[in-house]
GROMACS .gro file of N, CA and C in nm:
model
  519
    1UNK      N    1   9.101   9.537  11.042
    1UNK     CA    2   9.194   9.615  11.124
    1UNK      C    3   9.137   9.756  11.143
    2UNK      N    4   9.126   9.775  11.282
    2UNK     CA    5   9.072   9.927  11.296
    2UNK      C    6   9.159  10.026  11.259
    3UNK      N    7   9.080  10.151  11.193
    3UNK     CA    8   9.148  10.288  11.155
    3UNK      C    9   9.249  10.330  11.286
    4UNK      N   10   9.353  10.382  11.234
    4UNK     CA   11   9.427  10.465  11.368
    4UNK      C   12   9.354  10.561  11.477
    5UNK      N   13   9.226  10.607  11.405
    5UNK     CA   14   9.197  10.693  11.472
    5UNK      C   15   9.062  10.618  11.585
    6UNK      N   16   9.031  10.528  11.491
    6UNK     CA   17   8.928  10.450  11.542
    6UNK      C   18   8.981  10.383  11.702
    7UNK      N   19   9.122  10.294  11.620
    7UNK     CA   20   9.190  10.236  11.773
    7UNK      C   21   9.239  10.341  11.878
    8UNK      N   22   9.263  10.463  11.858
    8UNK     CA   23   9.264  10.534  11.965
    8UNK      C   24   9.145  10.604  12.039
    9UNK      N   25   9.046  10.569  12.020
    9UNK     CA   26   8.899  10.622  12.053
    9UNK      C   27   8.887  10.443  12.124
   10UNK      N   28   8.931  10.354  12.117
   10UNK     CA   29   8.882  10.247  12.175
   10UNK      C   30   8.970  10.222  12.301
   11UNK      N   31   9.143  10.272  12.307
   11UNK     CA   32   9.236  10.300  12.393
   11UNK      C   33   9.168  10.407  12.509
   12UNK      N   34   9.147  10.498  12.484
   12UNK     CA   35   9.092  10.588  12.560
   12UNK      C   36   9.013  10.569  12.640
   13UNK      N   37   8.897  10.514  12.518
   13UNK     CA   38   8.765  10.466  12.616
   13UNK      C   39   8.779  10.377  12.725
   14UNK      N   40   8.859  10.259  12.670
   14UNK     CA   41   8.885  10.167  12.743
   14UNK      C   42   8.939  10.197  12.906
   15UNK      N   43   8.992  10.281  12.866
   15UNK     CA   44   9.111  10.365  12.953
   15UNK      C   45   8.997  10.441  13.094
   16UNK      N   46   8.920  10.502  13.009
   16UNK     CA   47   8.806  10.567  13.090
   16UNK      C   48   8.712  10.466  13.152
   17UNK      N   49   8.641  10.391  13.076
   17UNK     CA   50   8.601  10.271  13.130
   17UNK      C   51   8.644  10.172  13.271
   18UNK      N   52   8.786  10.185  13.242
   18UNK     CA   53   8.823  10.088  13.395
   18UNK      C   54   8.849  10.207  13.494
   19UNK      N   55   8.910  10.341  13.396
   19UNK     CA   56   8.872  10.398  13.559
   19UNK      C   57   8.746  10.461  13.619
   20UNK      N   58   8.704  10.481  13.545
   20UNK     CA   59   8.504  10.553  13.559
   20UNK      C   60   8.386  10.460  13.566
   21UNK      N   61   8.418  10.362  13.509
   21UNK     CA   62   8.299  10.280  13.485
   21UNK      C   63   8.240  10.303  13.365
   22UNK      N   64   8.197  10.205  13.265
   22UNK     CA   65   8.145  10.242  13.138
   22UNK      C   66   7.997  10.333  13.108
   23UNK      N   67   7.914  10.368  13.268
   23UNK     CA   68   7.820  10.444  13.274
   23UNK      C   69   7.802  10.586  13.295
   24UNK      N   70   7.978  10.585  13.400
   24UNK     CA   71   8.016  10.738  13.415
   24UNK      C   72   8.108  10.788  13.328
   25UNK      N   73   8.118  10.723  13.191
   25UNK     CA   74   8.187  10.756  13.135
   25UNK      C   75   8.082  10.835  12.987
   26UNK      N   76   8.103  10.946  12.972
   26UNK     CA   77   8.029  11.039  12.837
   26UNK      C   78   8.159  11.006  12.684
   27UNK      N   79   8.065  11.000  12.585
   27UNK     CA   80   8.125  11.022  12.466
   27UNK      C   81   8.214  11.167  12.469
   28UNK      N   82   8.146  11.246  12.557
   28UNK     CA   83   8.206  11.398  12.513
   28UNK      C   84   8.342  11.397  12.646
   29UNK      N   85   8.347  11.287  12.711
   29UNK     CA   86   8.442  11.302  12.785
   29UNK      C   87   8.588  11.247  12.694
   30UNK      N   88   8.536  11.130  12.644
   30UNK     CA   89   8.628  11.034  12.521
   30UNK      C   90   8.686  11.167  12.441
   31UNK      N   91   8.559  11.209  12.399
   31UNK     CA   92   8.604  11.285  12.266
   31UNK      C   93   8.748  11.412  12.298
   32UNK      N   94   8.666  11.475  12.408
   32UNK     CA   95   8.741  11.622  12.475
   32UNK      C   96   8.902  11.553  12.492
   33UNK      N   97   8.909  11.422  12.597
   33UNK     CA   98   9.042  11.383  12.621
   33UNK      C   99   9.141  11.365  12.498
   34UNK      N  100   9.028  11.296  12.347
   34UNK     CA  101   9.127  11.279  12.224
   34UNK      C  102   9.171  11.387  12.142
   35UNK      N  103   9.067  11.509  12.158
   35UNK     CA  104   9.111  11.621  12.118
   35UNK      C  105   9.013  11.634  11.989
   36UNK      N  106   8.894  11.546  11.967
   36UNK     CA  107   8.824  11.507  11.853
   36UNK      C  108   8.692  11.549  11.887
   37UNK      N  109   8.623  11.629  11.781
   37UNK     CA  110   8.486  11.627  11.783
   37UNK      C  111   8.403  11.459  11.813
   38UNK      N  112   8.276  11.523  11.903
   38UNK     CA  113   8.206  11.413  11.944
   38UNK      C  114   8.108  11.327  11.750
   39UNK      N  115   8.111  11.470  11.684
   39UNK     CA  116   8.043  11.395  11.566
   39UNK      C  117   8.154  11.298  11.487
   40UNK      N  118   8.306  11.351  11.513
   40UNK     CA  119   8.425  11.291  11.469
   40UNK      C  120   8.416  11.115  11.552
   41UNK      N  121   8.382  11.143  11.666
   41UNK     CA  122   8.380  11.024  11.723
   41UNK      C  123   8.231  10.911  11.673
   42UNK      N  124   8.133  10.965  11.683
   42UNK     CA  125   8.031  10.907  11.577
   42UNK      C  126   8.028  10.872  11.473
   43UNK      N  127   8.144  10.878  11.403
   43UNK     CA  128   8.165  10.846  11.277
   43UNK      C  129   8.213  10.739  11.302
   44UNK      N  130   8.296  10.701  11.416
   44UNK     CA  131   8.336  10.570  11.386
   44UNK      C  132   8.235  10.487  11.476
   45UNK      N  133   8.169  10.531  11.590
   45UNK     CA  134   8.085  10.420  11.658
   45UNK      C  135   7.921  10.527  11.684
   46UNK      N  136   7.848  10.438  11.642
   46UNK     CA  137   7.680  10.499  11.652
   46UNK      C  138   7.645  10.549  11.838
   47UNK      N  139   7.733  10.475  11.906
   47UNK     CA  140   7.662  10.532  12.056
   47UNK      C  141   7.849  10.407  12.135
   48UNK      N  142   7.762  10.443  12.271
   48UNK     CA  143   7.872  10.400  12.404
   48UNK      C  144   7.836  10.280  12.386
   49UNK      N  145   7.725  10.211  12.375
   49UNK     CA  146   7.754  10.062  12.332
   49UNK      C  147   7.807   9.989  12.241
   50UNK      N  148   7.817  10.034  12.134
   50UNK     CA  149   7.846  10.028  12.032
   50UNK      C  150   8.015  10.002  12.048
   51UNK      N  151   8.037  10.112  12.094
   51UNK     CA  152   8.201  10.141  12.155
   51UNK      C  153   8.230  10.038  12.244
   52UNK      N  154   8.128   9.983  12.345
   52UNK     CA  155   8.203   9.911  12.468
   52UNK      C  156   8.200   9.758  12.373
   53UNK      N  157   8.072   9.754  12.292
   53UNK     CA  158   8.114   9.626  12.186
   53UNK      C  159   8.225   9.600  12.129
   54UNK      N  160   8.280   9.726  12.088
   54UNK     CA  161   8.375   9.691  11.997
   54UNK      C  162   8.494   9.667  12.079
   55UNK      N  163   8.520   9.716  12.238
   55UNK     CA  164   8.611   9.688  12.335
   55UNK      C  165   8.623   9.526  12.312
   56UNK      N  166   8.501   9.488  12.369
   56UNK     CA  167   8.475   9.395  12.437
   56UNK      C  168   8.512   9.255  12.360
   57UNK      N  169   8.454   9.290  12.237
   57UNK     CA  170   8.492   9.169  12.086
   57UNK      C  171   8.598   9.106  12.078
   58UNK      N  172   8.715   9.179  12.098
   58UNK     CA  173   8.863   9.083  12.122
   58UNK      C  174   8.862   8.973  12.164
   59UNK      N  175   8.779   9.010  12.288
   59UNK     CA  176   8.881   8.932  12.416
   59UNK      C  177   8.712   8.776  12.423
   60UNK      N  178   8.596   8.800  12.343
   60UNK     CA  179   8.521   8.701  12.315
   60UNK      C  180   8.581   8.636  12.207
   61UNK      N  181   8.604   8.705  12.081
   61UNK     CA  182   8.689   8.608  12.037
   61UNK      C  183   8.788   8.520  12.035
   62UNK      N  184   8.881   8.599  12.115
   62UNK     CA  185   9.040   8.480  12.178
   62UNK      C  186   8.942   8.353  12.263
   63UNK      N  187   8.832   8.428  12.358
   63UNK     CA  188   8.819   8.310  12.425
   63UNK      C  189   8.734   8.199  12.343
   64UNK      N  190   8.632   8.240  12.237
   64UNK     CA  191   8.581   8.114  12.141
   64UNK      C  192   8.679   8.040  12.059
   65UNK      N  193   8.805   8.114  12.073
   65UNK     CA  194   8.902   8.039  11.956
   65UNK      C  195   8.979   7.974  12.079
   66UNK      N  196   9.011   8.004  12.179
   66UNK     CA  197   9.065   7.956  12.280
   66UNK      C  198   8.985   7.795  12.318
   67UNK      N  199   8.826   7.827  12.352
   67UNK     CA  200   8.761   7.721  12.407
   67UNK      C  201   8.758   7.616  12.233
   68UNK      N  202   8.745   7.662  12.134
   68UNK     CA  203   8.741   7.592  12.023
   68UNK      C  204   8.845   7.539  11.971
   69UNK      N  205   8.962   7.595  11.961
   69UNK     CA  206   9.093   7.535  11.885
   69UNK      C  207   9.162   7.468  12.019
   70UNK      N  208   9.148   7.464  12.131
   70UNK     CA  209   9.295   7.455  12.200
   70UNK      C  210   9.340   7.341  12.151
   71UNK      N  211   9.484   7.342  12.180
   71UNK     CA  212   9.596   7.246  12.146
   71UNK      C  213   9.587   7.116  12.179
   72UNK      N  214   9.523   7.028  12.060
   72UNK     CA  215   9.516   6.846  12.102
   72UNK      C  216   9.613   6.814  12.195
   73UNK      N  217   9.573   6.753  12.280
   73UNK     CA  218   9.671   6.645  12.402
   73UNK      C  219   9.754   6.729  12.455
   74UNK      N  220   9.663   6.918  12.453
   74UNK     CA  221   9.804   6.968  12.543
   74UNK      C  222   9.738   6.922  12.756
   75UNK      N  223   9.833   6.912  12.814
   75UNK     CA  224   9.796   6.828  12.959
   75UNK      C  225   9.700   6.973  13.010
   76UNK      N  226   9.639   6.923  13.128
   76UNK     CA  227   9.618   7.017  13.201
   76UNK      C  228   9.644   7.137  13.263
   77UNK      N  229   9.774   7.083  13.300
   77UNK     CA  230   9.874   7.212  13.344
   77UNK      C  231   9.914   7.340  13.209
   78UNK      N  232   9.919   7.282  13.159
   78UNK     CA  233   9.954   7.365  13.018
   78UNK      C  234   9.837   7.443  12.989
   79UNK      N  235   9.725   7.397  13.007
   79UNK     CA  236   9.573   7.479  12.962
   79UNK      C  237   9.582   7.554  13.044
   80UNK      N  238   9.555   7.519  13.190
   80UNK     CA  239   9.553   7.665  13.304
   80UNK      C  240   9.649   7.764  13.272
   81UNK      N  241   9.794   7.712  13.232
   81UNK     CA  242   9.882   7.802  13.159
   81UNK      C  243   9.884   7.885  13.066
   82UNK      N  244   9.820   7.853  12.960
   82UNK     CA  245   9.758   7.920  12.851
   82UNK      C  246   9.640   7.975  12.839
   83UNK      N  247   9.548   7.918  12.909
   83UNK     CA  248   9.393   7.956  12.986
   83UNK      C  249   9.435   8.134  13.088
   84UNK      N  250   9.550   8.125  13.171
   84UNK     CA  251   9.563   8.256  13.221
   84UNK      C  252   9.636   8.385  13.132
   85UNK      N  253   9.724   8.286  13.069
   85UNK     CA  254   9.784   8.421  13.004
   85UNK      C  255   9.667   8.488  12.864
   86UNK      N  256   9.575   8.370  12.829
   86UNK     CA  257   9.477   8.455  12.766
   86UNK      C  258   9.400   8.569  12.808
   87UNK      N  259   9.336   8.520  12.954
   87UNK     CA  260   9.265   8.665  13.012
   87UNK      C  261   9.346   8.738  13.054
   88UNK      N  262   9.454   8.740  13.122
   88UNK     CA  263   9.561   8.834  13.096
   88UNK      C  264   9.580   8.932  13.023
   89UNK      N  265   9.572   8.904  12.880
   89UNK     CA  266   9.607   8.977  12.781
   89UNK      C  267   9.491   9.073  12.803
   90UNK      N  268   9.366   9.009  12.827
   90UNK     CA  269   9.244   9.102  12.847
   90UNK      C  270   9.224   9.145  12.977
   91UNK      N  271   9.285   9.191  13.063
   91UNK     CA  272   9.233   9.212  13.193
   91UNK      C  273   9.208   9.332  13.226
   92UNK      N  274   9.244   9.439  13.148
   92UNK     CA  275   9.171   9.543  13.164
   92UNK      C  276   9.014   9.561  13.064
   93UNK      N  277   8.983   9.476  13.008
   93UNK     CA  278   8.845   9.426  12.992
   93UNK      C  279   8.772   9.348  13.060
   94UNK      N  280   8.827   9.263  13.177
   94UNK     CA  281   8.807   9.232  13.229
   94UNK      C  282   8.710   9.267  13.375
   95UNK      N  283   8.830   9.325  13.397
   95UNK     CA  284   8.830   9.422  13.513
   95UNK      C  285   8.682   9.574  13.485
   96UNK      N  286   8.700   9.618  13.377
   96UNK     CA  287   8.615   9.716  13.320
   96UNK      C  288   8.467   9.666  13.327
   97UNK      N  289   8.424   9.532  13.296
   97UNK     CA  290   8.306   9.425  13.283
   97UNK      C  291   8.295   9.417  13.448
   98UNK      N  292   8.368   9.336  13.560
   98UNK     CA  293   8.350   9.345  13.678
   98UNK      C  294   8.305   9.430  13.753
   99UNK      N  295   8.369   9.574  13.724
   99UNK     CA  296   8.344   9.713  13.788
   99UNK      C  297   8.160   9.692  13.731
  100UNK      N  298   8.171   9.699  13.634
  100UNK     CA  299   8.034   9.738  13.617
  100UNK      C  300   7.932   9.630  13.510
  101UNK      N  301   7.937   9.523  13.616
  101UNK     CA  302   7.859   9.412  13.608
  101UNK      C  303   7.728   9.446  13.468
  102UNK      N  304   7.621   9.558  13.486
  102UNK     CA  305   7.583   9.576  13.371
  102UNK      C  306   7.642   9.552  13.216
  103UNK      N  307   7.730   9.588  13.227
  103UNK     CA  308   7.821   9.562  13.072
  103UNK      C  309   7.758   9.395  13.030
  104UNK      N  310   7.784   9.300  13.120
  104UNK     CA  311   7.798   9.120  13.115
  104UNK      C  312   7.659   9.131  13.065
  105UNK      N  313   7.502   9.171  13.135
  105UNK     CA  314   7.421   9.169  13.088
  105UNK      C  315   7.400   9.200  12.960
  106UNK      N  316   7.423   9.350  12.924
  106UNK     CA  317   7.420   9.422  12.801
  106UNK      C  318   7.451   9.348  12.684
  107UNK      N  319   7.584   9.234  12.715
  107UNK     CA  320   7.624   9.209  12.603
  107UNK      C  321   7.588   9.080  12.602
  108UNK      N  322   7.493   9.019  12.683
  108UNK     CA  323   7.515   8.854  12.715
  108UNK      C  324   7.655   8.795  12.769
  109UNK      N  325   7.727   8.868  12.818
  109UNK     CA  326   7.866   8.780  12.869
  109UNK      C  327   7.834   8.687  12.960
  110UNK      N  328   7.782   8.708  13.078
  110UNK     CA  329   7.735   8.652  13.180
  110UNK      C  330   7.721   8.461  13.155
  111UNK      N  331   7.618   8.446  13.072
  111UNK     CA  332   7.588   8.278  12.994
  111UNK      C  333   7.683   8.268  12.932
  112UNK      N  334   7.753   8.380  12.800
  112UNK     CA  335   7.884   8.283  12.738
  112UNK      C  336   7.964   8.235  12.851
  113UNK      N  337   7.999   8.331  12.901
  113UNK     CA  338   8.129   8.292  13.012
  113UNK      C  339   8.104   8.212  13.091
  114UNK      N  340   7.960   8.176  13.173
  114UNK     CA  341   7.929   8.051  13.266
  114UNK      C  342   7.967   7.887  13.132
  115UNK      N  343   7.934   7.903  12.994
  115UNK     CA  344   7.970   7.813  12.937
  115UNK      C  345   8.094   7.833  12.910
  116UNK      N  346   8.178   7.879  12.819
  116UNK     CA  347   8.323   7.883  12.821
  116UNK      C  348   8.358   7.822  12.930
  117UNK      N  349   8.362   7.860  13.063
  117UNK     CA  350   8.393   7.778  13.204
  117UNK      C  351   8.368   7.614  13.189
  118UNK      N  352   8.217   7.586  13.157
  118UNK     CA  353   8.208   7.432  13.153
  118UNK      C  354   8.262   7.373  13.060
  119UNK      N  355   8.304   7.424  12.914
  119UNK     CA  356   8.384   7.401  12.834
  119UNK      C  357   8.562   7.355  12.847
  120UNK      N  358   8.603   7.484  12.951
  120UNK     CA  359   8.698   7.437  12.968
  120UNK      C  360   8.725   7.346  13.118
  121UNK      N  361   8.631   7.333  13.142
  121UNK     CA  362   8.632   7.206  13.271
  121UNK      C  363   8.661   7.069  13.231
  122UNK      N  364   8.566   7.087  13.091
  122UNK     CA  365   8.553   6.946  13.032
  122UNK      C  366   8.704   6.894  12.975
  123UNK      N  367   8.756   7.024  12.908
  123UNK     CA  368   8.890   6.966  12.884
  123UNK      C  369   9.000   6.958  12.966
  124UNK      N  370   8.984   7.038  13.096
  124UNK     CA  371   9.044   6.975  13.224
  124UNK      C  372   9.064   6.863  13.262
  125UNK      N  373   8.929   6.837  13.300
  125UNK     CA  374   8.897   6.719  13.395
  125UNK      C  375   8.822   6.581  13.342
  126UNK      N  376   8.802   6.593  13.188
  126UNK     CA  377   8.676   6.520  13.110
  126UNK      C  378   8.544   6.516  13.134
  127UNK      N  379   8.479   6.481  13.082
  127UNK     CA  380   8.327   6.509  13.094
  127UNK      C  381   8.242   6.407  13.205
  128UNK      N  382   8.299   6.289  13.251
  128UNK     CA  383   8.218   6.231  13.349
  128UNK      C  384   8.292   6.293  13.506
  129UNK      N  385   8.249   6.395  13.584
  129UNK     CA  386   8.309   6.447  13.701
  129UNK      C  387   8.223   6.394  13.780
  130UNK      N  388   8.251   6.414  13.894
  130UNK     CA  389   8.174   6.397  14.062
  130UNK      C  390   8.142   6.564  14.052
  131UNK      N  391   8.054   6.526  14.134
  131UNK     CA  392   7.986   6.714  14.185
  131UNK      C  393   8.136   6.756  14.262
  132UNK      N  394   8.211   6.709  14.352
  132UNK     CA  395   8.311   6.781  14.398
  132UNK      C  396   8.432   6.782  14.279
  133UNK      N  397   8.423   6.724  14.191
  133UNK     CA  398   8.513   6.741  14.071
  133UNK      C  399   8.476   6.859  14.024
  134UNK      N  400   8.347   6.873  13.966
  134UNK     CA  401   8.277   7.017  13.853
  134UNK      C  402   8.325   7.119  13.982
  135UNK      N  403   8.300   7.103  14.119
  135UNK     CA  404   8.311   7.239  14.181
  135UNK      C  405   8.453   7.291  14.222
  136UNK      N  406   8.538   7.201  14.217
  136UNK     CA  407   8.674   7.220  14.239
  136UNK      C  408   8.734   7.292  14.109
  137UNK      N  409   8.705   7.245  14.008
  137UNK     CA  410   8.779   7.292  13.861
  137UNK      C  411   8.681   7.441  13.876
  138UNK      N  412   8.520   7.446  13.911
  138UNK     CA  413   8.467   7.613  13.891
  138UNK      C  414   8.555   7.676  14.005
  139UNK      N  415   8.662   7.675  14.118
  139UNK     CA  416   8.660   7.722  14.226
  139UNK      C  417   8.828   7.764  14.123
  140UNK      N  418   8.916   7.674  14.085
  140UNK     CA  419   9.053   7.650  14.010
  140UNK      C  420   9.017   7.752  13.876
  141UNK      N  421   8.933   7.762  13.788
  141UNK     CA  422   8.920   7.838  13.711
  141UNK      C  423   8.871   8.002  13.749
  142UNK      N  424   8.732   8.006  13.814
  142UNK     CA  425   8.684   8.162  13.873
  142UNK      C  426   8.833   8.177  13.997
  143UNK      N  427   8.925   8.157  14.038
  143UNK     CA  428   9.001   8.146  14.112
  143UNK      C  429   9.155   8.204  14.024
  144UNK      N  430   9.172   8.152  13.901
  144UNK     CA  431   9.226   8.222  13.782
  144UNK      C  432   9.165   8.346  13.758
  145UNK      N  433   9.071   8.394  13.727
  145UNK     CA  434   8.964   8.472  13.664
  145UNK      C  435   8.984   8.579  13.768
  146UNK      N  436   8.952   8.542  13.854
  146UNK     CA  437   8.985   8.690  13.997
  146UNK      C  438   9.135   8.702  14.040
  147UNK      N  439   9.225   8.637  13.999
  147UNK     CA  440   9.361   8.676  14.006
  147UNK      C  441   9.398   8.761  13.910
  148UNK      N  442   9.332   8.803  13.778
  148UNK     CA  443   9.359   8.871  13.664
  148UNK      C  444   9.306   9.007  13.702
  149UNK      N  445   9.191   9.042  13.761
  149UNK     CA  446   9.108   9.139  13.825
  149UNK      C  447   9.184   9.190  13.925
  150UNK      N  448   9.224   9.102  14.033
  150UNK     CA  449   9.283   9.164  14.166
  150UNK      C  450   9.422   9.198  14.165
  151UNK      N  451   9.487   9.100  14.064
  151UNK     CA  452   9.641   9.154  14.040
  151UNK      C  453   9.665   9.173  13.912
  152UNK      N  454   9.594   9.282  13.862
  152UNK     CA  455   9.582   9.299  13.710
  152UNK      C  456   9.710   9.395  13.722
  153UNK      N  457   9.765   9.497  13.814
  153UNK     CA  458   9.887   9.634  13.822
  153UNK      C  459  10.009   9.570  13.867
  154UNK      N  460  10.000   9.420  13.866
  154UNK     CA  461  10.119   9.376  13.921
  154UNK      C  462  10.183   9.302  13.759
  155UNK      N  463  10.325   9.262  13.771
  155UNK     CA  464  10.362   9.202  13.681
  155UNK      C  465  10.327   9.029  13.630
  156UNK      N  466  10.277   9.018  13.520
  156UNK     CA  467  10.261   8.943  13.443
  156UNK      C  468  10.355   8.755  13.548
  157UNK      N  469  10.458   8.795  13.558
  157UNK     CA  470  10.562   8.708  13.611
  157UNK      C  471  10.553   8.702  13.728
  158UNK      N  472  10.493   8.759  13.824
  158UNK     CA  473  10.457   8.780  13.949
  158UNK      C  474  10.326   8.640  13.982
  159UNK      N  475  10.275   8.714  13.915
  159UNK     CA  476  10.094   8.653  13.919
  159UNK      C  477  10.055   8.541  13.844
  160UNK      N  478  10.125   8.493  13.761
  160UNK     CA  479  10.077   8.429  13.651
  160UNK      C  480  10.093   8.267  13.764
  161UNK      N  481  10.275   8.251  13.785
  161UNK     CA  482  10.335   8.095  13.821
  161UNK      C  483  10.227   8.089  13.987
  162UNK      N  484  10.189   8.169  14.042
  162UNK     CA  485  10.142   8.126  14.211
  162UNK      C  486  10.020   8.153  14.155
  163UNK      N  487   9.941   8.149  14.022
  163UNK     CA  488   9.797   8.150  14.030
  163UNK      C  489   9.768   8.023  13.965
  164UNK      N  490   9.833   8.019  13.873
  164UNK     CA  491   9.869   7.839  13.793
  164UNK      C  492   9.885   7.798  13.895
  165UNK      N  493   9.979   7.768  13.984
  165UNK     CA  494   9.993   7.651  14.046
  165UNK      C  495   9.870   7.619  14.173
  166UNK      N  496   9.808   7.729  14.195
  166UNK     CA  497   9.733   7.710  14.319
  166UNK      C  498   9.603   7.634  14.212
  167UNK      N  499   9.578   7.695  14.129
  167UNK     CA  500   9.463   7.634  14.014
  167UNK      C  501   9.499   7.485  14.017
  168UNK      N  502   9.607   7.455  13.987
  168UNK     CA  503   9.658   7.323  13.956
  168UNK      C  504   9.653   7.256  14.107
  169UNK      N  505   9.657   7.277  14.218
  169UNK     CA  506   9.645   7.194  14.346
  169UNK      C  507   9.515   7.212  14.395
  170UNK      N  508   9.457   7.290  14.346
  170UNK     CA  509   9.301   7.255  14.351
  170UNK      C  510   9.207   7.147  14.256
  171UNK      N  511   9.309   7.136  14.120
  171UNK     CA  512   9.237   7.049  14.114
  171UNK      C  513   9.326   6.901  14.087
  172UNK      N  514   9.429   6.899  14.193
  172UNK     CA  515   9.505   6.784  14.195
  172UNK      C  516   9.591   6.752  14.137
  173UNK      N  517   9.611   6.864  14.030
  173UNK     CA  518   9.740   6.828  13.898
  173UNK      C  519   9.865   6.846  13.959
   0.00000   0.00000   0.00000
């Protein structure tokens, strides 16, 4: 569990991050806004990567425990259901990674997340698909994935039931 002071140096950043971009964003900008020396802020993270790691770690973990544990024999519909409200929870990490595509490199997101995707295709749709099967579930999932990005300022209840269901008639459920 992060220090209080630690999680508010990761709030901030974060904060700065989706609106600046994680490149136009300075430690001494973090620091000045928290009211904290920049060596105060080094104490808890060695540099800005370091920091955007430690952003970023959450929301890889929900999704390895997500693509690893999900719920035996829960149906399809239920996964896209639970599949959105996970990145949800992360979408201003989300969104922060998109803006500035470098981040995905930096950290390797780019390959986890193209697998996570085939991962959860497989438990979609099962593992023997047609090529228009695999591309319908990538179009139903990245189709989730940019609804979290594009209507990340809207409400939760808004966005969630007309992005599920369009996911779900794309891929026939």
């Amino acid at each position: 569990m992060p220090s209080d002071t630690k999680a508010r140096i990761q709030a901030v950043a974060r904060e700065l991050f989706v609106e600046q971009g994680v490149q136009n964003t300075s430690l001494r900008q973090i620091s000045e806004r928290l009211g904290i020396t920049k060596p105060a802020l080094y104490y808890h993270f060695s540099s800005r990567d370091d920091l955007v790691r430690s952003i970023v770690a959450p929301m890889i973990e929900d999704m390895e425990r997500f693509v690893r544990d999900r719920a035996p024999g829960l149906a399809p519909r239920e996964l896209l259901d639970a599949y959105f409200a996970m990145v949800w929870r992360h979408r201003d990490v989300i969104v922060m990674m998109v803006r500035e595509l470098a981040t995905l490199g930096q950290l390797d997101l780019g390959t986890r997340m193209f697998e996570w995707r085939r991962e959860l295709i497989v438990m979609l749709m099962g593992a023997d698909l047609t090529q228009a099967q695999h591309i319908r579930a990538t179009v139903a999932l990245g189709g989730l994935s940019d609804c979290v990005v594009e209507y990340a300022h809207l409400p939760l209840d808004e966005v969630k039931p007309a992005a599920v269901e369009a996911a779900a008639a794309v891929l026939g459920l």
